């Protein structure tokens, strides 16, 4: 009876100890976040300006020349959030870098020159064409382009073009070369004046010949035959008249 009572008391003590241990562990786990959430203090040395962060301000209260103030920083997950904020800031800065690079590219000082025609000159219509050649320094960056305009109308993209004068009216005309950015901004521009002239004598002769051919084609066939005979007889008469004449006095 006594032995059974002792064992019961022993079991009760063991149960009480285990229960007490569990309560202590639970309490420690509950107070752990509070410990992690302890306030952080900023300590500034008034002489050197050195800044120190601590959760034990009492260690610095007895030191002269120390300015102690509580901050909004806490330990634990707040550190992770601050790290994530700094990471986002760095990502934002890195994303902003290409914009600065594109601005730097757009600021390139191009040198654009019209090498042909090298100066103001005239072209005969329609026999001559206007050859245009450009030179760009430095080389074009990605997105930039060169456009060539004749009297304000775009005729080509690139550094070379040949402009026919058959449909160009006589007078002064302008050739304009433009370097444009990817967004259509004008980066450089040059202009040259050329002149187109018409050979009136040649034009009139060509018109006269065209009218004669048209009139011949409209003749009936018998008149065309008679016209050919007349032309043939006329050629023979001209050939005979062109022969040298001999005198009988010299032949006798």
PDB file of C-alpha atoms in Angstrom:
ATOM      1  CA  UNK A   1       0.000   0.000   0.000  1.00  0.00           C
ATOM      2  CA  UNK A   2       2.820   2.382   0.898  1.00  0.00           C
ATOM      3  CA  UNK A   3       4.823   1.484  -2.199  1.00  0.00           C
ATOM      4  CA  UNK A   4       1.834   2.134  -4.471  1.00  0.00           C
ATOM      5  CA  UNK A   5       1.271   5.519  -2.829  1.00  0.00           C
ATOM      6  CA  UNK A   6       4.913   6.517  -3.361  1.00  0.00           C
ATOM      7  CA  UNK A   7       4.751   5.576  -6.995  1.00  0.00           C
ATOM      8  CA  UNK A   8       1.597   7.656  -7.415  1.00  0.00           C
ATOM      9  CA  UNK A   9       3.306  10.671  -5.816  1.00  0.00           C
ATOM     10  CA  UNK A  10       6.354  10.180  -8.050  1.00  0.00           C
ATOM     11  CA  UNK A  11       4.174  10.058 -11.156  1.00  0.00           C
ATOM     12  CA  UNK A  12       2.364  13.229 -10.098  1.00  0.00           C
ATOM     13  CA  UNK A  13       5.701  15.007  -9.585  1.00  0.00           C
ATOM     14  CA  UNK A  14       6.931  13.819 -12.989  1.00  0.00           C
ATOM     15  CA  UNK A  15       3.745  14.999 -14.629  1.00  0.00           C
ATOM     16  CA  UNK A  16       4.024  18.360 -12.922  1.00  0.00           C
ATOM     17  CA  UNK A  17       7.646  18.766 -14.063  1.00  0.00           C
ATOM     18  CA  UNK A  18       6.805  17.869 -17.653  1.00  0.00           C
ATOM     19  CA  UNK A  19       3.826  20.234 -17.620  1.00  0.00           C
ATOM     20  CA  UNK A  20       5.966  23.027 -16.194  1.00  0.00           C
ATOM     21  CA  UNK A  21       8.625  22.441 -18.836  1.00  0.00           C
ATOM     22  CA  UNK A  22       6.033  22.649 -21.609  1.00  0.00           C
ATOM     23  CA  UNK A  23       4.673  25.896 -20.203  1.00  0.00           C
ATOM     24  CA  UNK A  24       8.166  27.399 -20.096  1.00  0.00           C
ATOM     25  CA  UNK A  25       8.847  26.418 -23.702  1.00  0.00           C
ATOM     26  CA  UNK A  26       5.506  27.841 -24.820  1.00  0.00           C
ATOM     27  CA  UNK A  27       6.176  31.059 -22.976  1.00  0.00           C
ATOM     28  CA  UNK A  28       9.617  31.320 -24.559  1.00  0.00           C
ATOM     29  CA  UNK A  29       8.155  30.840 -28.017  1.00  0.00           C
ATOM     30  CA  UNK A  30       5.535  33.504 -27.313  1.00  0.00           C
ATOM     31  CA  UNK A  31       8.051  36.029 -26.073  1.00  0.00           C
ATOM     32  CA  UNK A  32      10.555  35.317 -28.852  1.00  0.00           C
ATOM     33  CA  UNK A  33       8.819  37.634 -31.415  1.00  0.00           C
ATOM     34  CA  UNK A  34       8.696  40.338 -28.769  1.00  0.00           C
ATOM     35  CA  UNK A  35      12.417  39.972 -28.298  1.00  0.00           C
ATOM     36  CA  UNK A  36      12.962  40.137 -32.013  1.00  0.00           C
ATOM     37  CA  UNK A  37      10.753  43.207 -32.196  1.00  0.00           C
ATOM     38  CA  UNK A  38      12.878  45.096 -29.670  1.00  0.00           C
ATOM     39  CA  UNK A  39      13.450  48.748 -30.532  1.00  0.00           C
ATOM     40  CA  UNK A  40      16.699  49.814 -32.165  1.00  0.00           C
ATOM     41  CA  UNK A  41      18.517  52.931 -30.973  1.00  0.00           C
ATOM     42  CA  UNK A  42      20.763  55.215 -32.975  1.00  0.00           C
ATOM     43  CA  UNK A  43      23.901  56.425 -31.211  1.00  0.00           C
ATOM     44  CA  UNK A  44      25.823  59.350 -32.724  1.00  0.00           C
ATOM     45  CA  UNK A  45      29.261  60.401 -31.530  1.00  0.00           C
ATOM     46  CA  UNK A  46      29.108  64.202 -31.449  1.00  0.00           C
ATOM     47  CA  UNK A  47      32.879  64.556 -31.980  1.00  0.00           C
ATOM     48  CA  UNK A  48      33.543  62.105 -34.816  1.00  0.00           C
ATOM     49  CA  UNK A  49      30.029  61.789 -36.261  1.00  0.00           C
ATOM     50  CA  UNK A  50      30.248  57.991 -36.109  1.00  0.00           C
ATOM     51  CA  UNK A  51      26.836  56.306 -36.050  1.00  0.00           C
ATOM     52  CA  UNK A  52      26.123  53.080 -34.180  1.00  0.00           C
ATOM     53  CA  UNK A  53      22.878  51.100 -33.974  1.00  0.00           C
ATOM     54  CA  UNK A  54      22.141  49.056 -30.839  1.00  0.00           C
ATOM     55  CA  UNK A  55      19.318  47.472 -28.871  1.00  0.00           C
ATOM     56  CA  UNK A  56      21.068  48.256 -25.542  1.00  0.00           C
ATOM     57  CA  UNK A  57      21.184  52.026 -25.189  1.00  0.00           C
ATOM     58  CA  UNK A  58      22.103  51.726 -21.523  1.00  0.00           C
ATOM     59  CA  UNK A  59      25.629  50.811 -22.565  1.00  0.00           C
ATOM     60  CA  UNK A  60      26.073  54.317 -24.035  1.00  0.00           C
ATOM     61  CA  UNK A  61      24.053  56.425 -21.573  1.00  0.00           C
ATOM     62  CA  UNK A  62      27.013  56.897 -19.225  1.00  0.00           C
ATOM     63  CA  UNK A  63      29.353  57.954 -22.072  1.00  0.00           C
ATOM     64  CA  UNK A  64      29.866  61.657 -22.707  1.00  0.00           C
ATOM     65  CA  UNK A  65      29.249  63.132 -26.147  1.00  0.00           C
ATOM     66  CA  UNK A  66      26.787  60.460 -27.249  1.00  0.00           C
ATOM     67  CA  UNK A  67      23.431  61.391 -28.725  1.00  0.00           C
ATOM     68  CA  UNK A  68      20.952  58.527 -28.371  1.00  0.00           C
ATOM     69  CA  UNK A  69      17.626  58.378 -30.248  1.00  0.00           C
ATOM     70  CA  UNK A  70      15.137  55.618 -30.954  1.00  0.00           C
ATOM     71  CA  UNK A  71      14.620  54.653 -34.591  1.00  0.00           C
ATOM     72  CA  UNK A  72      11.736  52.987 -36.381  1.00  0.00           C
ATOM     73  CA  UNK A  73      13.920  50.039 -37.358  1.00  0.00           C
ATOM     74  CA  UNK A  74      13.296  46.664 -35.740  1.00  0.00           C
ATOM     75  CA  UNK A  75      15.009  43.321 -36.076  1.00  0.00           C
ATOM     76  CA  UNK A  76      13.426  40.300 -37.703  1.00  0.00           C
ATOM     77  CA  UNK A  77      11.379  40.441 -40.938  1.00  0.00           C
ATOM     78  CA  UNK A  78      11.784  44.201 -41.189  1.00  0.00           C
ATOM     79  CA  UNK A  79      15.393  43.622 -42.188  1.00  0.00           C
ATOM     80  CA  UNK A  80      14.249  41.450 -45.059  1.00  0.00           C
ATOM     81  CA  UNK A  81      11.766  44.076 -46.190  1.00  0.00           C
ATOM     82  CA  UNK A  82      14.439  46.753 -46.094  1.00  0.00           C
ATOM     83  CA  UNK A  83      16.694  44.504 -48.152  1.00  0.00           C
ATOM     84  CA  UNK A  84      13.890  43.943 -50.640  1.00  0.00           C
ATOM     85  CA  UNK A  85      13.316  47.703 -50.825  1.00  0.00           C
ATOM     86  CA  UNK A  86      16.989  48.279 -51.512  1.00  0.00           C
ATOM     87  CA  UNK A  87      16.875  45.541 -54.153  1.00  0.00           C
ATOM     88  CA  UNK A  88      13.858  47.169 -55.811  1.00  0.00           C
ATOM     89  CA  UNK A  89      15.642  50.520 -55.758  1.00  0.00           C
ATOM     90  CA  UNK A  90      18.701  49.028 -57.388  1.00  0.00           C
ATOM     91  CA  UNK A  91      16.499  47.341 -59.996  1.00  0.00           C
ATOM     92  CA  UNK A  92      14.745  50.648 -60.684  1.00  0.00           C
ATOM     93  CA  UNK A  93      18.104  52.350 -61.100  1.00  0.00           C
ATOM     94  CA  UNK A  94      19.296  49.603 -63.445  1.00  0.00           C
ATOM     95  CA  UNK A  95      16.097  49.883 -65.462  1.00  0.00           C
ATOM     96  CA  UNK A  96      16.600  53.627 -65.755  1.00  0.00           C
ATOM     97  CA  UNK A  97      20.105  53.175 -67.143  1.00  0.00           C
ATOM     98  CA  UNK A  98      19.051  52.220 -70.715  1.00  0.00           C
ATOM     99  CA  UNK A  99      17.061  55.467 -70.968  1.00  0.00           C
ATOM    100  CA  UNK A 100      20.214  57.420 -70.209  1.00  0.00           C
ATOM    101  CA  UNK A 101      22.097  55.323 -72.766  1.00  0.00           C
ATOM    102  CA  UNK A 102      19.502  56.044 -75.462  1.00  0.00           C
ATOM    103  CA  UNK A 103      19.711  59.752 -74.689  1.00  0.00           C
ATOM    104  CA  UNK A 104      23.476  59.578 -75.055  1.00  0.00           C
ATOM    105  CA  UNK A 105      23.111  57.825 -78.413  1.00  0.00           C
ATOM    106  CA  UNK A 106      20.680  60.464 -79.663  1.00  0.00           C
ATOM    107  CA  UNK A 107      23.219  63.170 -78.805  1.00  0.00           C
ATOM    108  CA  UNK A 108      25.806  61.976 -81.370  1.00  0.00           C
ATOM    109  CA  UNK A 109      27.097  64.888 -83.467  1.00  0.00           C
ATOM    110  CA  UNK A 110      26.855  63.618 -87.047  1.00  0.00           C
ATOM    111  CA  UNK A 111      28.658  65.235 -89.982  1.00  0.00           C
ATOM    112  CA  UNK A 112      26.540  64.973 -93.164  1.00  0.00           C
ATOM    113  CA  UNK A 113      28.010  66.006 -96.524  1.00  0.00           C
ATOM    114  CA  UNK A 114      26.645  66.020-100.086  1.00  0.00           C
ATOM    115  CA  UNK A 115      29.611  64.848-102.145  1.00  0.00           C
ATOM    116  CA  UNK A 116      27.698  64.727-105.454  1.00  0.00           C
ATOM    117  CA  UNK A 117      26.724  67.170-106.766  1.00  0.00           C
ATOM    118  CA  UNK A 118      29.627  68.887-105.011  1.00  0.00           C
ATOM    119  CA  UNK A 119      28.302  72.347-105.877  1.00  0.00           C
ATOM    120  CA  UNK A 120      25.473  74.109-107.660  1.00  0.00           C
ATOM    121  CA  UNK A 121      25.283  72.940-111.252  1.00  0.00           C
ATOM    122  CA  UNK A 122      22.896  72.609-114.180  1.00  0.00           C
ATOM    123  CA  UNK A 123      21.535  69.477-115.851  1.00  0.00           C
ATOM    124  CA  UNK A 124      20.073  69.201-119.348  1.00  0.00           C
ATOM    125  CA  UNK A 125      16.573  67.821-119.480  1.00  0.00           C
ATOM    126  CA  UNK A 126      15.916  65.003-120.282  1.00  0.00           C
ATOM    127  CA  UNK A 127      19.314  63.733-121.375  1.00  0.00           C
ATOM    128  CA  UNK A 128      21.048  64.069-117.989  1.00  0.00           C
ATOM    129  CA  UNK A 129      20.069  62.564-114.638  1.00  0.00           C
ATOM    130  CA  UNK A 130      20.969  63.989-111.235  1.00  0.00           C
ATOM    131  CA  UNK A 131      23.264  61.664-109.281  1.00  0.00           C
ATOM    132  CA  UNK A 132      23.227  62.256-105.508  1.00  0.00           C
ATOM    133  CA  UNK A 133      25.872  60.829-103.132  1.00  0.00           C
ATOM    134  CA  UNK A 134      26.183  61.462 -99.394  1.00  0.00           C
ATOM    135  CA  UNK A 135      28.826  60.881 -96.721  1.00  0.00           C
ATOM    136  CA  UNK A 136      28.121  60.435 -92.987  1.00  0.00           C
ATOM    137  CA  UNK A 137      30.591  60.528 -90.091  1.00  0.00           C
ATOM    138  CA  UNK A 138      30.608  58.774 -87.662  1.00  0.00           C
ATOM    139  CA  UNK A 139      28.709  55.656 -88.695  1.00  0.00           C
ATOM    140  CA  UNK A 140      24.977  55.699 -88.037  1.00  0.00           C
ATOM    141  CA  UNK A 141      23.850  54.177 -84.751  1.00  0.00           C
ATOM    142  CA  UNK A 142      21.020  51.676 -84.524  1.00  0.00           C
ATOM    143  CA  UNK A 143      17.666  53.271 -85.313  1.00  0.00           C
ATOM    144  CA  UNK A 144      19.072  56.279 -87.195  1.00  0.00           C
ATOM    145  CA  UNK A 145      18.454  56.642 -90.945  1.00  0.00           C
ATOM    146  CA  UNK A 146      19.287  58.939 -93.880  1.00  0.00           C
ATOM    147  CA  UNK A 147      16.553  60.260 -96.164  1.00  0.00           C
ATOM    148  CA  UNK A 148      16.936  62.197 -99.415  1.00  0.00           C
ATOM    149  CA  UNK A 149      14.338  64.744-100.579  1.00  0.00           C
ATOM    150  CA  UNK A 150      13.937  66.441-103.969  1.00  0.00           C
ATOM    151  CA  UNK A 151      11.866  69.621-103.803  1.00  0.00           C
ATOM    152  CA  UNK A 152      10.471  68.445-100.449  1.00  0.00           C
ATOM    153  CA  UNK A 153       9.437  64.985-101.674  1.00  0.00           C
ATOM    154  CA  UNK A 154      11.238  61.916-100.337  1.00  0.00           C
ATOM    155  CA  UNK A 155      12.949  60.064-103.183  1.00  0.00           C
ATOM    156  CA  UNK A 156      15.227  57.600-101.347  1.00  0.00           C
ATOM    157  CA  UNK A 157      16.515  56.239 -98.030  1.00  0.00           C
ATOM    158  CA  UNK A 158      20.261  55.740 -97.958  1.00  0.00           C
ATOM    159  CA  UNK A 159      23.378  57.479 -99.202  1.00  0.00           C
ATOM    160  CA  UNK A 160      22.850  57.320-102.998  1.00  0.00           C
ATOM    161  CA  UNK A 161      20.087  57.998-105.504  1.00  0.00           C
ATOM    162  CA  UNK A 162      19.690  58.871-109.208  1.00  0.00           C
ATOM    163  CA  UNK A 163      16.953  61.380-110.069  1.00  0.00           C
ATOM    164  CA  UNK A 164      15.660  61.420-113.657  1.00  0.00           C
ATOM    165  CA  UNK A 165      14.992  64.847-115.188  1.00  0.00           C
ATOM    166  CA  UNK A 166      12.535  63.747-117.877  1.00  0.00           C
ATOM    167  CA  UNK A 167       9.553  64.876-115.776  1.00  0.00           C
ATOM    168  CA  UNK A 168      11.354  67.790-114.083  1.00  0.00           C
ATOM    169  CA  UNK A 169      10.430  71.313-115.080  1.00  0.00           C
ATOM    170  CA  UNK A 170      13.203  73.720-116.049  1.00  0.00           C
ATOM    171  CA  UNK A 171      14.408  75.949-113.207  1.00  0.00           C
ATOM    172  CA  UNK A 172      15.953  75.731-109.719  1.00  0.00           C
ATOM    173  CA  UNK A 173      15.436  72.629-107.550  1.00  0.00           C
ATOM    174  CA  UNK A 174      16.576  71.681-104.028  1.00  0.00           C
ATOM    175  CA  UNK A 175      18.187  68.456-102.830  1.00  0.00           C
ATOM    176  CA  UNK A 176      17.888  67.923 -99.064  1.00  0.00           C
ATOM    177  CA  UNK A 177      19.548  65.151 -97.032  1.00  0.00           C
ATOM    178  CA  UNK A 178      18.364  64.482 -93.470  1.00  0.00           C
ATOM    179  CA  UNK A 179      19.578  62.192 -90.674  1.00  0.00           C
ATOM    180  CA  UNK A 180      16.655  61.127 -88.497  1.00  0.00           C
ATOM    181  CA  UNK A 181      16.525  59.291 -85.188  1.00  0.00           C
ATOM    182  CA  UNK A 182      14.343  56.250 -84.579  1.00  0.00           C
ATOM    183  CA  UNK A 183      11.593  58.570 -83.308  1.00  0.00           C
ATOM    184  CA  UNK A 184      11.758  60.786 -86.403  1.00  0.00           C
ATOM    185  CA  UNK A 185      13.770  63.591 -84.825  1.00  0.00           C
ATOM    186  CA  UNK A 186      16.033  65.521 -87.230  1.00  0.00           C
ATOM    187  CA  UNK A 187      19.651  65.101 -86.101  1.00  0.00           C
ATOM    188  CA  UNK A 188      21.430  66.702 -89.090  1.00  0.00           C
ATOM    189  CA  UNK A 189      20.397  68.292 -92.400  1.00  0.00           C
ATOM    190  CA  UNK A 190      22.101  69.705 -95.511  1.00  0.00           C
ATOM    191  CA  UNK A 191      20.660  71.271 -98.680  1.00  0.00           C
ATOM    192  CA  UNK A 192      21.984  71.908-102.192  1.00  0.00           C
ATOM    193  CA  UNK A 193      20.444  73.779-105.156  1.00  0.00           C
ATOM    194  CA  UNK A 194      20.629  72.449-108.725  1.00  0.00           C
ATOM    195  CA  UNK A 195      19.221  73.740-111.997  1.00  0.00           C
ATOM    196  CA  UNK A 196      17.483  71.964-114.855  1.00  0.00           C
ATOM    197  CA  UNK A 197      17.619  73.534-118.331  1.00  0.00           C
ATOM    198  CA  UNK A 198      15.777  72.665-121.525  1.00  0.00           C
ATOM    199  CA  UNK A 199      17.517  72.538-124.939  1.00  0.00           C
ATOM    200  CA  UNK A 200      14.849  74.344-126.992  1.00  0.00           C
ATOM    201  CA  UNK A 201      16.460  73.703-130.411  1.00  0.00           C
ATOM    202  CA  UNK A 202      16.621  69.974-129.835  1.00  0.00           C
ATOM    203  CA  UNK A 203      13.081  69.943-128.491  1.00  0.00           C
ATOM    204  CA  UNK A 204      11.718  71.777-131.537  1.00  0.00           C
ATOM    205  CA  UNK A 205      13.537  69.446-133.958  1.00  0.00           C
ATOM    206  CA  UNK A 206      12.177  66.419-132.150  1.00  0.00           C
ATOM    207  CA  UNK A 207       8.652  67.819-132.329  1.00  0.00           C
ATOM    208  CA  UNK A 208       9.027  68.555-136.073  1.00  0.00           C
ATOM    209  CA  UNK A 209      10.238  65.043-136.818  1.00  0.00           C
ATOM    210  CA  UNK A 210       7.408  63.551-134.752  1.00  0.00           C
ATOM    211  CA  UNK A 211       4.840  65.614-136.675  1.00  0.00           C
ATOM    212  CA  UNK A 212       6.298  64.537-140.053  1.00  0.00           C
ATOM    213  CA  UNK A 213       6.187  60.871-139.067  1.00  0.00           C
ATOM    214  CA  UNK A 214       2.608  61.207-137.906  1.00  0.00           C
ATOM    215  CA  UNK A 215       1.604  62.907-141.168  1.00  0.00           C
ATOM    216  CA  UNK A 216       3.324  60.217-143.243  1.00  0.00           C
ATOM    217  CA  UNK A 217       1.541  57.456-141.365  1.00  0.00           C
ATOM    218  CA  UNK A 218      -1.824  59.093-142.054  1.00  0.00           C
ATOM    219  CA  UNK A 219      -1.260  59.187-145.886  1.00  0.00           C
ATOM    220  CA  UNK A 220      -2.975  56.580-148.111  1.00  0.00           C
ATOM    221  CA  UNK A 221      -0.739  53.899-149.573  1.00  0.00           C
ATOM    222  CA  UNK A 222      -0.550  55.257-153.122  1.00  0.00           C
ATOM    223  CA  UNK A 223       0.591  58.653-151.881  1.00  0.00           C
ATOM    224  CA  UNK A 224       3.262  56.947-149.770  1.00  0.00           C
ATOM    225  CA  UNK A 225       4.485  55.151-152.944  1.00  0.00           C
ATOM    226  CA  UNK A 226       4.595  58.383-154.934  1.00  0.00           C
ATOM    227  CA  UNK A 227       6.420  60.117-152.070  1.00  0.00           C
ATOM    228  CA  UNK A 228       9.038  57.399-152.015  1.00  0.00           C
ATOM    229  CA  UNK A 229       9.502  57.682-155.809  1.00  0.00           C
ATOM    230  CA  UNK A 230       9.966  61.426-155.560  1.00  0.00           C
ATOM    231  CA  UNK A 231      12.511  60.973-152.800  1.00  0.00           C
ATOM    232  CA  UNK A 232      14.344  58.391-154.937  1.00  0.00           C
ATOM    233  CA  UNK A 233      14.372  60.632-158.047  1.00  0.00           C
ATOM    234  CA  UNK A 234      15.511  63.549-155.946  1.00  0.00           C
ATOM    235  CA  UNK A 235      18.437  61.573-154.599  1.00  0.00           C
ATOM    236  CA  UNK A 236      19.480  60.527-158.145  1.00  0.00           C
ATOM    237  CA  UNK A 237      19.320  64.116-159.381  1.00  0.00           C
ATOM    238  CA  UNK A 238      21.415  65.269-156.481  1.00  0.00           C
ATOM    239  CA  UNK A 239      24.001  62.585-157.147  1.00  0.00           C
ATOM    240  CA  UNK A 240      24.260  63.527-160.837  1.00  0.00           C
ATOM    241  CA  UNK A 241      24.578  67.211-160.105  1.00  0.00           C
ATOM    242  CA  UNK A 242      27.338  66.498-157.676  1.00  0.00           C
ATOM    243  CA  UNK A 243      29.500  64.739-160.337  1.00  0.00           C
ATOM    244  CA  UNK A 244      32.393  66.875-161.740  1.00  0.00           C
ATOM    245  CA  UNK A 245      31.743  68.394-165.195  1.00  0.00           C
ATOM    246  CA  UNK A 246      34.328  67.759-168.004  1.00  0.00           C
ATOM    247  CA  UNK A 247      34.905  70.149-170.892  1.00  0.00           C
ATOM    248  CA  UNK A 248      35.022  68.892-174.514  1.00  0.00           C
ATOM    249  CA  UNK A 249      37.868  71.243-175.179  1.00  0.00           C
ATOM    250  CA  UNK A 250      40.059  69.288-172.916  1.00  0.00           C
ATOM    251  CA  UNK A 251      38.910  65.926-174.273  1.00  0.00           C
ATOM    252  CA  UNK A 252      39.683  66.674-177.895  1.00  0.00           C
TER     253      UNK A 252
END
